[in-house]
Amino acid sequence: MSNLVQFLVNGLTLGSVYALVALGYSMVYGILKLLNFAHGDVYMIGAYIGFGVLTAMGGAQNPAISIWLVLVVMFVVAMVGCAGLGVAIERFAYRPLRNAPRIAPLISALGVSFFLEYSAQLLFGASHRQYDAFSFGGGALFFKGINWGPLHVPLLRIIIIVSAFALMIALMLLVNRTRIGKAMRATSYDREAASMMGIDVDRVITITFIIGSALAGAAGVMFALRADASPLMGFNAGLKGFTAAVIGGIGSIPGAMLGGLLLGLFEALTQGYLSGRWSDLFVFAILIVMMIVRPTGLLGKADIKKV
Amino acid sequence: MSTEPGIGRDEWVARSEERRQRGGFFGPGADLFMRLPWWLRWGTFVLVIALIPVLSSSGYVQRVAFDTLLYMLLALGLNVVVGWGGLLDLGYVAFYGFGAYLYAWLDSAQFDIHLPTLLAIPTVVAATAILGLLVGLPSRRLSGDYLAIVTLFFLQAFLTIMINGNSIFGVNLTNGANGIAGVDPISFFGHRLPVAHLGVFNIWYLYVALAFFVVVLVALRFVNDSRTGRAWRALREDPLAAELMSMPVNRLKLMAFMFGAATAGLTGALFVSLNAGVFPESFALPLLITIYAMVILGGAGSQAGVVLGAILVNVMLEVLRSPQHSRWVFYAAVLAALLGIVRPWKWLAVVLAGTVAFGFAVREVAHAIHPAWTAGATQGTDSVGRLIGHWVAVPTTLGSGKVIAYVALIAAILALTQLKGVKRMLWMIPTLYLGAFVWENVLAQKPEVTRFVLLGALLVGVMTTRPQGILGSARVEIV
């Protein structure tokens, strides 16, 4: 029983990271109908930016300022840096291809993804970089936290889950309550009509990339806190994030959150009870089943086209 | 590209290439060559490859020629899916890998089966085609993005299975990461073709690969000229219109997919028969990107284009292995790009002279501030390398300056694409120097990684500037 709860907590942590990645996929897909392959690599760059900030501030062992402040700065800088990267990618790799055949921006995205992966390998080496999260405040991230009978939920997981949910709530508010959110929804509904109504579509797309990439950057730091940063981490996260977006219904923001959490739980449970080696295959099976049974996803609407 | 109007091509579209004037030094020669019938043009090409052993007795050159032939085959197969069908198949390499593994299972001590080659290869081709069908089926609508991600995931799943395949329900299928070694060489009617002859590459493998290349090339060409080929093109241009013309859209897509997969499987069998072993790492993302770069650079949709792309990319990758050669290629490529971009030519002189002067100035300033900033040595020991070492500042250690210089270079190049006129020319000078600096200090240090960085950049660059590639035909749209 306590095993099950432990797996659920693990799944929730993993799921929050997936959900943040899935949001970026889903939002970009909703607006541009483009599968942004480079999204997973933006997440990877976020993890490295976090590492760079941590090193610049003296590392986890003897930080220049309070380690909790360093953590906040890591998140902020990674989010800002990734937002800039996302905007640059959109501006230079996707915008020139906005009216090209659909396969063209996909290939361009593939190129960007590969360029980022190998640039990271060139600059930071192929080895994995540890944040050394155990040394944060003398191991506070792992030893403190909620103790509940035999169950121990480390502070790190609480931070990840809470901050991920805070970001998602902020995103929901932004999309549903603000003017720019309305413009985003309008653009995703019908780009041409939106531009005729006076919405600056280019600006909306840029903002979408800013938000999506910032979320990916935060997710990258979260993941690297738990595990490590490596040049190829984005590939796997990209696949999982996309699967999560498909499960929830691609283009739907609540769907991406739900899909991410479900996928994280599913993966943690299969890893716990079945086999860690094959967990990628189980996720792949879920994607296939989802595409056969319900291609619109759990919360997506069927795309009815009138020509 | 024929200039005859046909089904789906009216006269205006058919002659669109002709209207574009062929100029330049090679223009007349190229025109003459294009007027030959297609089989004569390809015959010349095949003859040149067949003569490689005569032209060069180096085993290395022959081996590279064999590898290039395999890449050409792979590019021809991917061209069916991407160029003709307009589908993004990111699991393509998995079919190649599956073909290789299947051949290894049918012809090695792994299960102690030793089929004759003439039986094994058709089996591999058929099985890979069926696998392609199975992978394509679930993404029923097969719209571009879903297909792309399902196939990419399929590649990942394939690698997972092959790496962990040393005990599937207790059966050792693949030997895991160690791969299957000791695969039989090709044998015809009981006559075995040894992989190496007197320690060097057996030239007969080049001819076997060439024979398969010709068969695949001609077969695919006939398919493309058939009803199916025309339907593929219609599908690629406008799936909706194609469906309204009562074309079986899904079946056509699956067919394109299967043709691609079968070609990849065949190539996999050839690959494993020469290498006598197969390992899961050979079929990962870098290979996928390499083949995509070939198809996109050469021009998706044109057989001559993708073959040219395969030659260019593979030769580039081979040259980039050594620091001296790669330096030559780098500066030559930059110079060629400048020749293409900078007009009028007096500006070229200004830019080049400016860059050289700028370089010496920066190096002197850097030297005056801190001698260690110019105390390093360039890679390689040839005279050009030493000469460049007097021009480019090479610090002994760069540390995090590596990241800053790299990011600055990318930013400078991106800014360059936005500038116009004189500003652009002037901006080129620091950009070029920064490019040389990053090349000598960062890129030349790790050639194995640099190759793939360049391939990624190549894909984006080609897509955004010339999506039809070198030899592909531009889309002529009638609105």
PDB file of C-alpha atoms in Angstrom, chain B residues 352-463:
ATOM      1  CA  LEU B 352      37.388  39.816 -47.541  1.00  0.00           C
ATOM      2  CA  ALA B 353      40.001  42.501 -47.008  1.00  0.00           C
ATOM      3  CA  GLY B 354      37.965  43.896 -44.143  1.00  0.00           C
ATOM      4  CA  THR B 355      37.738  40.500 -42.493  1.00  0.00           C
ATOM      5  CA  VAL B 356      41.472  39.892 -42.775  1.00  0.00           C
ATOM      6  CA  ALA B 357      42.328  43.346 -41.388  1.00  0.00           C
ATOM      7  CA  PHE B 358      39.680  43.028 -38.661  1.00  0.00           C
ATOM      8  CA  GLY B 359      41.121  39.679 -37.671  1.00  0.00           C
ATOM      9  CA  PHE B 360      44.684  40.950 -37.275  1.00  0.00           C
ATOM     10  CA  ALA B 361      43.430  43.970 -35.338  1.00  0.00           C
ATOM     11  CA  VAL B 362      41.348  41.853 -32.945  1.00  0.00           C
ATOM     12  CA  ARG B 363      44.218  39.431 -32.438  1.00  0.00           C
ATOM     13  CA  GLU B 364      46.657  42.249 -31.629  1.00  0.00           C
ATOM     14  CA  VAL B 365      44.235  43.854 -29.186  1.00  0.00           C
ATOM     15  CA  ALA B 366      43.571  40.505 -27.517  1.00  0.00           C
ATOM     16  CA  HIS B 367      47.302  39.842 -27.331  1.00  0.00           C
ATOM     17  CA  ALA B 368      47.938  43.271 -25.776  1.00  0.00           C
ATOM     18  CA  ILE B 369      45.257  42.779 -23.119  1.00  0.00           C
ATOM     19  CA  HIS B 370      46.202  39.265 -22.119  1.00  0.00           C
ATOM     20  CA  PRO B 371      48.902  37.188 -23.845  1.00  0.00           C
ATOM     21  CA  ALA B 372      47.185  33.920 -22.918  1.00  0.00           C
ATOM     22  CA  TRP B 373      44.250  34.835 -25.140  1.00  0.00           C
ATOM     23  CA  THR B 374      46.337  34.185 -28.232  1.00  0.00           C
ATOM     24  CA  ALA B 375      48.724  31.582 -26.866  1.00  0.00           C
ATOM     25  CA  GLY B 376      46.801  28.480 -27.954  1.00  0.00           C
ATOM     26  CA  ALA B 377      47.428  26.445 -31.080  1.00  0.00           C
ATOM     27  CA  THR B 378      45.042  25.518 -33.867  1.00  0.00           C
ATOM     28  CA  GLN B 379      44.132  21.913 -34.543  1.00  0.00           C
ATOM     29  CA  GLY B 380      46.340  20.028 -36.955  1.00  0.00           C
ATOM     30  CA  THR B 381      49.901  20.657 -37.968  1.00  0.00           C
ATOM     31  CA  ASP B 382      49.705  21.720 -41.600  1.00  0.00           C
ATOM     32  CA  SER B 383      50.989  25.087 -42.798  1.00  0.00           C
ATOM     33  CA  VAL B 384      47.533  26.529 -43.449  1.00  0.00           C
ATOM     34  CA  GLY B 385      46.558  25.757 -39.898  1.00  0.00           C
ATOM     35  CA  ARG B 386      49.612  27.565 -38.559  1.00  0.00           C
ATOM     36  CA  LEU B 387      48.959  30.494 -40.875  1.00  0.00           C
ATOM     37  CA  ILE B 388      45.412  30.768 -39.601  1.00  0.00           C
ATOM     38  CA  GLY B 389      46.735  30.553 -36.068  1.00  0.00           C
ATOM     39  CA  HIS B 390      48.430  33.903 -36.721  1.00  0.00           C
ATOM     40  CA  TRP B 391      45.130  35.447 -37.677  1.00  0.00           C
ATOM     41  CA  VAL B 392      42.511  33.908 -35.423  1.00  0.00           C
ATOM     42  CA  ALA B 393      42.900  34.407 -31.717  1.00  0.00           C
ATOM     43  CA  VAL B 394      43.185  30.974 -30.121  1.00  0.00           C
ATOM     44  CA  PRO B 395      43.180  31.199 -26.324  1.00  0.00           C
ATOM     45  CA  THR B 396      44.828  28.426 -24.349  1.00  0.00           C
ATOM     46  CA  THR B 397      41.570  27.715 -22.557  1.00  0.00           C
ATOM     47  CA  LEU B 398      38.200  29.104 -23.389  1.00  0.00           C
ATOM     48  CA  GLY B 399      35.964  27.761 -20.614  1.00  0.00           C
ATOM     49  CA  SER B 400      32.516  29.287 -20.659  1.00  0.00           C
ATOM     50  CA  GLY B 401      33.715  31.696 -23.340  1.00  0.00           C
ATOM     51  CA  LYS B 402      32.966  28.792 -25.664  1.00  0.00           C
ATOM     52  CA  VAL B 403      29.262  29.087 -24.976  1.00  0.00           C
ATOM     53  CA  ILE B 404      29.290  32.881 -25.282  1.00  0.00           C
ATOM     54  CA  ALA B 405      31.155  32.858 -28.602  1.00  0.00           C
ATOM     55  CA  TYR B 406      28.916  30.124 -29.985  1.00  0.00           C
ATOM     56  CA  VAL B 407      25.683  31.859 -29.033  1.00  0.00           C
ATOM     57  CA  ALA B 408      27.055  35.176 -30.303  1.00  0.00           C
ATOM     58  CA  LEU B 409      27.878  33.575 -33.646  1.00  0.00           C
ATOM     59  CA  ILE B 410      24.363  32.186 -34.024  1.00  0.00           C
ATOM     60  CA  ALA B 411      22.903  35.570 -33.107  1.00  0.00           C
ATOM     61  CA  ALA B 412      25.218  37.322 -35.579  1.00  0.00           C
ATOM     62  CA  ILE B 413      24.240  34.962 -38.402  1.00  0.00           C
ATOM     63  CA  LEU B 414      20.544  35.353 -37.636  1.00  0.00           C
ATOM     64  CA  ALA B 415      20.958  39.138 -37.583  1.00  0.00           C
ATOM     65  CA  LEU B 416      22.730  38.905 -40.926  1.00  0.00           C
ATOM     66  CA  THR B 417      19.627  37.408 -42.507  1.00  0.00           C
ATOM     67  CA  GLN B 418      17.643  40.470 -41.440  1.00  0.00           C
ATOM     68  CA  LEU B 419      20.034  43.166 -42.701  1.00  0.00           C
ATOM     69  CA  LYS B 420      20.065  44.580 -46.201  1.00  0.00           C
ATOM     70  CA  GLY B 421      22.503  46.433 -48.444  1.00  0.00           C
ATOM     71  CA  VAL B 422      25.642  48.079 -47.115  1.00  0.00           C
ATOM     72  CA  LYS B 423      24.819  47.329 -43.489  1.00  0.00           C
ATOM     73  CA  ARG B 424      24.747  43.655 -44.385  1.00  0.00           C
ATOM     74  CA  MET B 425      28.168  43.802 -46.035  1.00  0.00           C
ATOM     75  CA  LEU B 426      29.679  45.591 -43.072  1.00  0.00           C
ATOM     76  CA  TRP B 427      28.057  43.242 -40.576  1.00  0.00           C
ATOM     77  CA  MET B 428      29.546  40.319 -42.478  1.00  0.00           C
ATOM     78  CA  ILE B 429      33.070  41.296 -41.462  1.00  0.00           C
ATOM     79  CA  PRO B 430      32.782  40.651 -37.703  1.00  0.00           C
ATOM     80  CA  THR B 431      30.469  37.716 -38.356  1.00  0.00           C
ATOM     81  CA  LEU B 432      33.026  36.027 -40.591  1.00  0.00           C
ATOM     82  CA  TYR B 433      35.775  36.540 -38.068  1.00  0.00           C
ATOM     83  CA  LEU B 434      33.588  35.246 -35.275  1.00  0.00           C
ATOM     84  CA  GLY B 435      32.780  32.261 -37.474  1.00  0.00           C
ATOM     85  CA  ALA B 436      36.472  31.506 -37.945  1.00  0.00           C
ATOM     86  CA  PHE B 437      37.049  31.985 -34.218  1.00  0.00           C
ATOM     87  CA  VAL B 438      34.281  29.561 -33.279  1.00  0.00           C
ATOM     88  CA  TRP B 439      35.423  27.093 -35.912  1.00  0.00           C
ATOM     89  CA  GLU B 440      39.003  26.984 -34.674  1.00  0.00           C
ATOM     90  CA  ASN B 441      38.149  27.071 -30.977  1.00  0.00           C
ATOM     91  CA  VAL B 442      34.940  25.083 -30.652  1.00  0.00           C
ATOM     92  CA  LEU B 443      33.830  23.241 -33.766  1.00  0.00           C
ATOM     93  CA  ALA B 444      37.200  21.869 -34.888  1.00  0.00           C
ATOM     94  CA  GLN B 445      37.771  20.411 -31.434  1.00  0.00           C
ATOM     95  CA  LYS B 446      35.009  17.835 -31.755  1.00  0.00           C
ATOM     96  CA  PRO B 447      34.567  16.907 -35.409  1.00  0.00           C
ATOM     97  CA  GLU B 448      32.295  13.960 -34.569  1.00  0.00           C
ATOM     98  CA  VAL B 449      29.727  16.289 -33.016  1.00  0.00           C
ATOM     99  CA  THR B 450      30.275  19.188 -35.411  1.00  0.00           C
ATOM    100  CA  ARG B 451      29.156  17.043 -38.341  1.00  0.00           C
ATOM    101  CA  PHE B 452      25.706  16.696 -36.853  1.00  0.00           C
ATOM    102  CA  VAL B 453      25.460  20.321 -35.762  1.00  0.00           C
ATOM    103  CA  LEU B 454      26.121  21.262 -39.367  1.00  0.00           C
ATOM    104  CA  LEU B 455      23.535  18.763 -40.645  1.00  0.00           C
ATOM    105  CA  GLY B 456      20.865  20.249 -38.378  1.00  0.00           C
ATOM    106  CA  ALA B 457      21.748  23.769 -39.508  1.00  0.00           C
ATOM    107  CA  LEU B 458      21.754  22.574 -43.103  1.00  0.00           C
ATOM    108  CA  LEU B 459      18.184  21.267 -42.808  1.00  0.00           C
ATOM    109  CA  VAL B 460      16.898  24.565 -41.422  1.00  0.00           C
ATOM    110  CA  GLY B 461      18.917  26.604 -43.898  1.00  0.00           C
ATOM    111  CA  VAL B 462      17.765  24.665 -46.949  1.00  0.00           C
ATOM    112  CA  MET B 463      14.142  24.635 -45.822  1.00  0.00           C
TER     113      MET B 463
END
